[in-house]
Short mmCIF file of C-alpha atoms and ligand atoms in Angstrom, two decimals:
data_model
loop_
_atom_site.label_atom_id
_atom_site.label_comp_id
_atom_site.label_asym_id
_atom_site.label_seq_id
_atom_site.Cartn_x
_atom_site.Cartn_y
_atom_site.Cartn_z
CA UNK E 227 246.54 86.58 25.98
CA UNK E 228 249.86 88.20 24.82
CA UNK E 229 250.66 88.32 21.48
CA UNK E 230 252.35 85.72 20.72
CA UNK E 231 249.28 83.51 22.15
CA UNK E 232 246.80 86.01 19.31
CA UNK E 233 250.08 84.80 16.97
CA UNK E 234 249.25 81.32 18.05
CA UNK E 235 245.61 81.26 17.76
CA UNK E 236 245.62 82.76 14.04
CA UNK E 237 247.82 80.02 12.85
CA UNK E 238 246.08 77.04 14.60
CA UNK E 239 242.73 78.73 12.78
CA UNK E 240 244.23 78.72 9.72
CA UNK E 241 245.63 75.38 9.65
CA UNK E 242 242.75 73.98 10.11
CA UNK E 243 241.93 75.32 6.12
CA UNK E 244 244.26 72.51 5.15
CA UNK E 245 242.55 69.33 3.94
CA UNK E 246 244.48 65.86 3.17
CA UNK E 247 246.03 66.03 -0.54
CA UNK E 248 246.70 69.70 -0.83
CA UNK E 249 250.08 71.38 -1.43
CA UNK E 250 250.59 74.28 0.80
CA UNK E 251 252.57 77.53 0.81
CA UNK E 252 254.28 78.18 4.35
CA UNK E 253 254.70 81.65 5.43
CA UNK E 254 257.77 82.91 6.75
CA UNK E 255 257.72 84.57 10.26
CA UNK E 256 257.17 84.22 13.92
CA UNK E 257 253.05 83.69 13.52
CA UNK E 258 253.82 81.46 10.41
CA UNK E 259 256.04 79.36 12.74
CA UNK E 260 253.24 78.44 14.57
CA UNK E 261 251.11 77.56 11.93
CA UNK E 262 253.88 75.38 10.39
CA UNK E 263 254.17 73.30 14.07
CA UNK E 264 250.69 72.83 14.12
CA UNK E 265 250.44 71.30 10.50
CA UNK E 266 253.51 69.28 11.65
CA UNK E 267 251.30 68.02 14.35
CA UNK E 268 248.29 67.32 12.05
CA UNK E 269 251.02 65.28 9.33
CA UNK E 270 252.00 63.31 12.62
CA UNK E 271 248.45 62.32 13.44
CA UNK E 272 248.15 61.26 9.75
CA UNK E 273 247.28 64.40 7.34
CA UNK E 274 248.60 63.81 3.98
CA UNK E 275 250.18 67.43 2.36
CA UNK E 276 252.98 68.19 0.49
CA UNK E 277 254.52 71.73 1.25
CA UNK E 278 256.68 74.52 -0.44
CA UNK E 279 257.84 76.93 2.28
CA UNK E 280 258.56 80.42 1.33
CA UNK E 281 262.44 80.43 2.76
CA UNK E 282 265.05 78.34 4.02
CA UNK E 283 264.22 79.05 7.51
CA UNK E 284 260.47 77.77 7.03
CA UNK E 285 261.71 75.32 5.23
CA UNK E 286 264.45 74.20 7.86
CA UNK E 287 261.07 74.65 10.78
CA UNK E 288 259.07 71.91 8.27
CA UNK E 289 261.35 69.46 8.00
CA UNK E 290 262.14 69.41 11.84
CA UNK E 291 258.03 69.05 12.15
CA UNK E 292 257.77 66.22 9.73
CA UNK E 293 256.17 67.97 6.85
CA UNK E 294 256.93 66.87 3.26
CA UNK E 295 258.01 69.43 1.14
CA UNK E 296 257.98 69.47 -2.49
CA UNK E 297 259.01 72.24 -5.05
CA UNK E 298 257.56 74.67 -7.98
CA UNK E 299 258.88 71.97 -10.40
CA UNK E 300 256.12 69.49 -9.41
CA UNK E 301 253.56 71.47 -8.74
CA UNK E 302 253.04 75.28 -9.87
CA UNK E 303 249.80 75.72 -9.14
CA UNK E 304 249.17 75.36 -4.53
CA UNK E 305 245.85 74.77 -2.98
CA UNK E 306 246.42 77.30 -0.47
CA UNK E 307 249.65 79.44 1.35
CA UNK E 308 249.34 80.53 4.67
CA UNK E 309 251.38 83.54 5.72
CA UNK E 310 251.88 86.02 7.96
CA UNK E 311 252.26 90.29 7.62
CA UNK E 312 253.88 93.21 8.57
CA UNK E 313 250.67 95.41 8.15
CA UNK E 314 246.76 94.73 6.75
CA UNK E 315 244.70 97.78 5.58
CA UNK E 316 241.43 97.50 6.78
CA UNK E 317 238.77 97.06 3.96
CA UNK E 318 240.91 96.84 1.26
CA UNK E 319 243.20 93.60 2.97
CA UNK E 320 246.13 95.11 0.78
CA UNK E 321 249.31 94.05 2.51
CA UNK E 322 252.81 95.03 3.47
CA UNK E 323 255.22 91.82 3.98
CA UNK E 324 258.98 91.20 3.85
CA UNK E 325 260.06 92.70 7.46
CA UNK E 326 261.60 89.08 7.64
CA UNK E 327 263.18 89.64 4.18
CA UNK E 328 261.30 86.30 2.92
CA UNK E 329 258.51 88.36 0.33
CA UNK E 330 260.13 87.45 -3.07
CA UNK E 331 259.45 83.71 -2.46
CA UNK E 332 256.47 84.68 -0.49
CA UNK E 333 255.07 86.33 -3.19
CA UNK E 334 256.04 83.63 -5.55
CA UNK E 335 253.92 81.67 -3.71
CA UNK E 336 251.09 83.42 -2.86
CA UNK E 337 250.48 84.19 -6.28
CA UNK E 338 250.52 80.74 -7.06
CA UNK E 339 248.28 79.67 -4.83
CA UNK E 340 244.15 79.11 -5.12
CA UNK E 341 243.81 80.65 -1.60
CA UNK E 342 246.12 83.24 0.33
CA UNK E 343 245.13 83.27 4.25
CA UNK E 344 246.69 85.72 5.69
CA UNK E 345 247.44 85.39 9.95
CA UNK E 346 247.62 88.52 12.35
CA UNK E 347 247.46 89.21 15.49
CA UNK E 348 245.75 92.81 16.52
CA UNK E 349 248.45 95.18 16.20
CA UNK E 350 249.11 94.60 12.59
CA UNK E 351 245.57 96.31 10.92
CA UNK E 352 246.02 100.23 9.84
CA UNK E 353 243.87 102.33 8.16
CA UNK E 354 246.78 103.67 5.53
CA UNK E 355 249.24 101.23 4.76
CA UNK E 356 252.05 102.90 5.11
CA UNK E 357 251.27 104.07 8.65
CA UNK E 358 253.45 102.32 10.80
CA UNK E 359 255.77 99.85 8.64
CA UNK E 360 258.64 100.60 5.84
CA UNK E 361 258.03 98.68 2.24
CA UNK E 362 260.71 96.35 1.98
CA UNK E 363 262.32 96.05 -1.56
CA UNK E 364 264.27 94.07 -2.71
CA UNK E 365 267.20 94.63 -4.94
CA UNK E 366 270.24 93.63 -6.79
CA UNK E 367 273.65 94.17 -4.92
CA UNK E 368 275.14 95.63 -8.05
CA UNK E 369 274.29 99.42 -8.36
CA UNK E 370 272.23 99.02 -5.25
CA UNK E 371 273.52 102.90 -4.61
CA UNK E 372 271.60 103.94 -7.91
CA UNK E 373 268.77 102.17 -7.10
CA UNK E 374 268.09 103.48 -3.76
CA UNK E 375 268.43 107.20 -4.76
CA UNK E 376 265.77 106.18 -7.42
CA UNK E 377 263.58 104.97 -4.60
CA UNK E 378 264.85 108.08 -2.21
CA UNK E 379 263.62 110.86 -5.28
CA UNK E 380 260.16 108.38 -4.80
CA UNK E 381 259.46 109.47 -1.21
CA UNK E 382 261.20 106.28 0.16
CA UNK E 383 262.95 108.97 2.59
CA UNK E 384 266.74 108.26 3.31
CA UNK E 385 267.29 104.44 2.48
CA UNK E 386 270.06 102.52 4.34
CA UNK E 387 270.71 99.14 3.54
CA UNK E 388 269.01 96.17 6.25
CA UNK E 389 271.71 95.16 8.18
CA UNK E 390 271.62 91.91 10.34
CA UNK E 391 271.60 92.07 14.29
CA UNK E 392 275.21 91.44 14.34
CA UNK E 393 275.31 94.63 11.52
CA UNK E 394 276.61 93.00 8.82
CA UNK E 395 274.64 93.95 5.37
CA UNK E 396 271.67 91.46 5.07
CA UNK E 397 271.43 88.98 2.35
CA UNK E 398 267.82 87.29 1.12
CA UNK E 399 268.07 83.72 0.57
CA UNK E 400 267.88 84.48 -3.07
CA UNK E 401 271.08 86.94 -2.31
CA UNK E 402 270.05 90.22 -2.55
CA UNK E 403 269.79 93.13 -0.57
CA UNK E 404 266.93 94.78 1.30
CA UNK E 405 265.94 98.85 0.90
CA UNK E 406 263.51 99.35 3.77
CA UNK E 407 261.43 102.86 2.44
CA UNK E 408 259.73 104.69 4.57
CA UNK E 409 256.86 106.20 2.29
CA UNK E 410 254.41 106.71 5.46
CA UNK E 411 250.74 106.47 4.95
CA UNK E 412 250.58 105.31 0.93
CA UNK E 413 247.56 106.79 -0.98
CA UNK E 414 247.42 104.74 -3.83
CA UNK E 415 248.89 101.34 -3.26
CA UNK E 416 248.75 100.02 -6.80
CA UNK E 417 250.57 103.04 -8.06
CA UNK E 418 253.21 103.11 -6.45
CA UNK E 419 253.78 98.79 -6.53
CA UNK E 420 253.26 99.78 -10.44
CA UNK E 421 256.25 102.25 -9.80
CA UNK E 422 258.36 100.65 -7.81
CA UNK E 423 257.79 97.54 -10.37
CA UNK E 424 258.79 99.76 -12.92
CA UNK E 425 262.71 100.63 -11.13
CA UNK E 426 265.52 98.90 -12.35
CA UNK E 427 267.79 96.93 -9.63
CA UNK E 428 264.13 96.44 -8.26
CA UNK E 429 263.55 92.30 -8.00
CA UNK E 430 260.21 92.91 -6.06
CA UNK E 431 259.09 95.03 -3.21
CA UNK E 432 256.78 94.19 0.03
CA UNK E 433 253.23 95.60 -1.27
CA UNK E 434 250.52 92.73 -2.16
CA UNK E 435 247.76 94.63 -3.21
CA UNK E 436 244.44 92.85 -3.84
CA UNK E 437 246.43 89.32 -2.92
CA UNK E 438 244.48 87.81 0.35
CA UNK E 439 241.70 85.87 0.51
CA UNK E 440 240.96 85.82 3.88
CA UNK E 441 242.73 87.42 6.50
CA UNK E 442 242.56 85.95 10.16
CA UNK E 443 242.88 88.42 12.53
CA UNK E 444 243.44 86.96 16.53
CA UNK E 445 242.37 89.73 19.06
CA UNK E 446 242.19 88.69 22.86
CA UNK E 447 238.55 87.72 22.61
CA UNK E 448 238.21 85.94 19.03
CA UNK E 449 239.30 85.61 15.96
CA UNK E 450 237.81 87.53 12.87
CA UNK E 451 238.15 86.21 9.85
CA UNK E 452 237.82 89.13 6.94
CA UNK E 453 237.41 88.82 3.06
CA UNK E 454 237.51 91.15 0.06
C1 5RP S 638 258.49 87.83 6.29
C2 5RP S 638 257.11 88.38 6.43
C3 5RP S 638 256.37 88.02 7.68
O1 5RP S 638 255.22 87.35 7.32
C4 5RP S 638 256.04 89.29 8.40
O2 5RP S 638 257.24 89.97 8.67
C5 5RP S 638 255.28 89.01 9.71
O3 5RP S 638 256.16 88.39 10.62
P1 5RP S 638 255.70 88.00 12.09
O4 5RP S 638 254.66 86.94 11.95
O5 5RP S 638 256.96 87.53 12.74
O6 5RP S 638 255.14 89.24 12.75
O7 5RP S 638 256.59 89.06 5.59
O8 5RP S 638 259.11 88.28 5.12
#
């Protein structure tokens, strides 16, 4: 299996967590793609959900696979959100998301949610977080300068701006900006969310500490579902 089939297998797994009247939280992603075509699949043989997806790009994937969506001013409380991430420490399940610049509304809505599954495949477990991905964070345009050198004198390293592929500066679909900070292996996740919480321009950054429920991770040979 490559990855994308581990991607595959996590997401089939974990929609099988949704039961007929729930409202679900769809990820944002290439793993949480799959997971949204399989529910689509399930709604077509006859599963009853409403969704809120966790960007426009989710949401644009749902409504090509049939699934109702609905929004935060019906329901503000979701059964469950499945999502992917960027890294998972082992033990702790503390997270890094927001490589695909979606983790304001995906934290929105995992925090909303009774249950958070989280869907890997094997590469993305470390022992630090930190180790191999930047935090995302995103921020206001205006003063974005100000804000990164606050980040920078942090240990963020030297922040440029995401750009897109075509290198154009990136906007979020709430439209912001993304600093991507290269920290490297964090020691104490909760302090530094706490700090970066605590920097003005800052809307929200990529660190969910103590947020999954269960994480689903696909290897070649299984999948292994971990809990707090
Ligand atoms: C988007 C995210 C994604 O869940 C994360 O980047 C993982 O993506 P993929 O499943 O494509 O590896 O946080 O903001």
């Amino acid at each position: 299996m490559n990855v994308d089939d581990c991607k595959r297998v996590a997401a089939h797994n974990a929609a099988d967590f949704v039961q007929p009247g729930m409202v679900v939280g769809l990820g944002t992603g290439s793993t949480a793609a799959f997971m949204i075509e399989r529910l689509g699949e399930r709604v077509a043989e006859g599963l009853d959900i409403l969704a809120i997806p966790t960007s426009e790009e989710s949401g644009r994937l749902a409504r090509a696979a049939g699934i109702p969506l609905t929004s935060f001013a019906d329901h503000q409380v979701l059964d469950i959100a499945i999502d992917g991430a960027d890294e998972v420490e082992r033990g702790t399940l503390h997270l890094i998301k927001g490589l695909g610049a979606a983790l304001l509304r995906e934290k929105i809505v995992a925090q909303a949610s009774r249950r958070f599954v989280v869907i890997v495949d094997a590469t993305k477990p470390v022992n630090q977080l930190g180790e191999r991905a930047p935090v995302p964070v995103e921020v206001i345009p205006f003063g974005y300068e100000a804000t990164a050198n606050r980040l920078e004198k942090m240990g963020a390293g030297v922040i440029r701006p995401r750009r897109t592929l075509a290198g154009e500066l990136l906007t979020t679909d709430n439209g912001n900006m993304i600093l991507d900070c290269v920290f490297g292996p964090i020691q104490d996740v909760q302090a530094l969310a706490a700090q970066i919480d605590g920097t003005v321009g800052v809307v929200e950054h990529g660190l969910f500490p103590n947020m999954a429920t269960d994480v689903l991770v696909a290897t070649e040979r299984e999948v292994e579902r971990w809990t707090p």
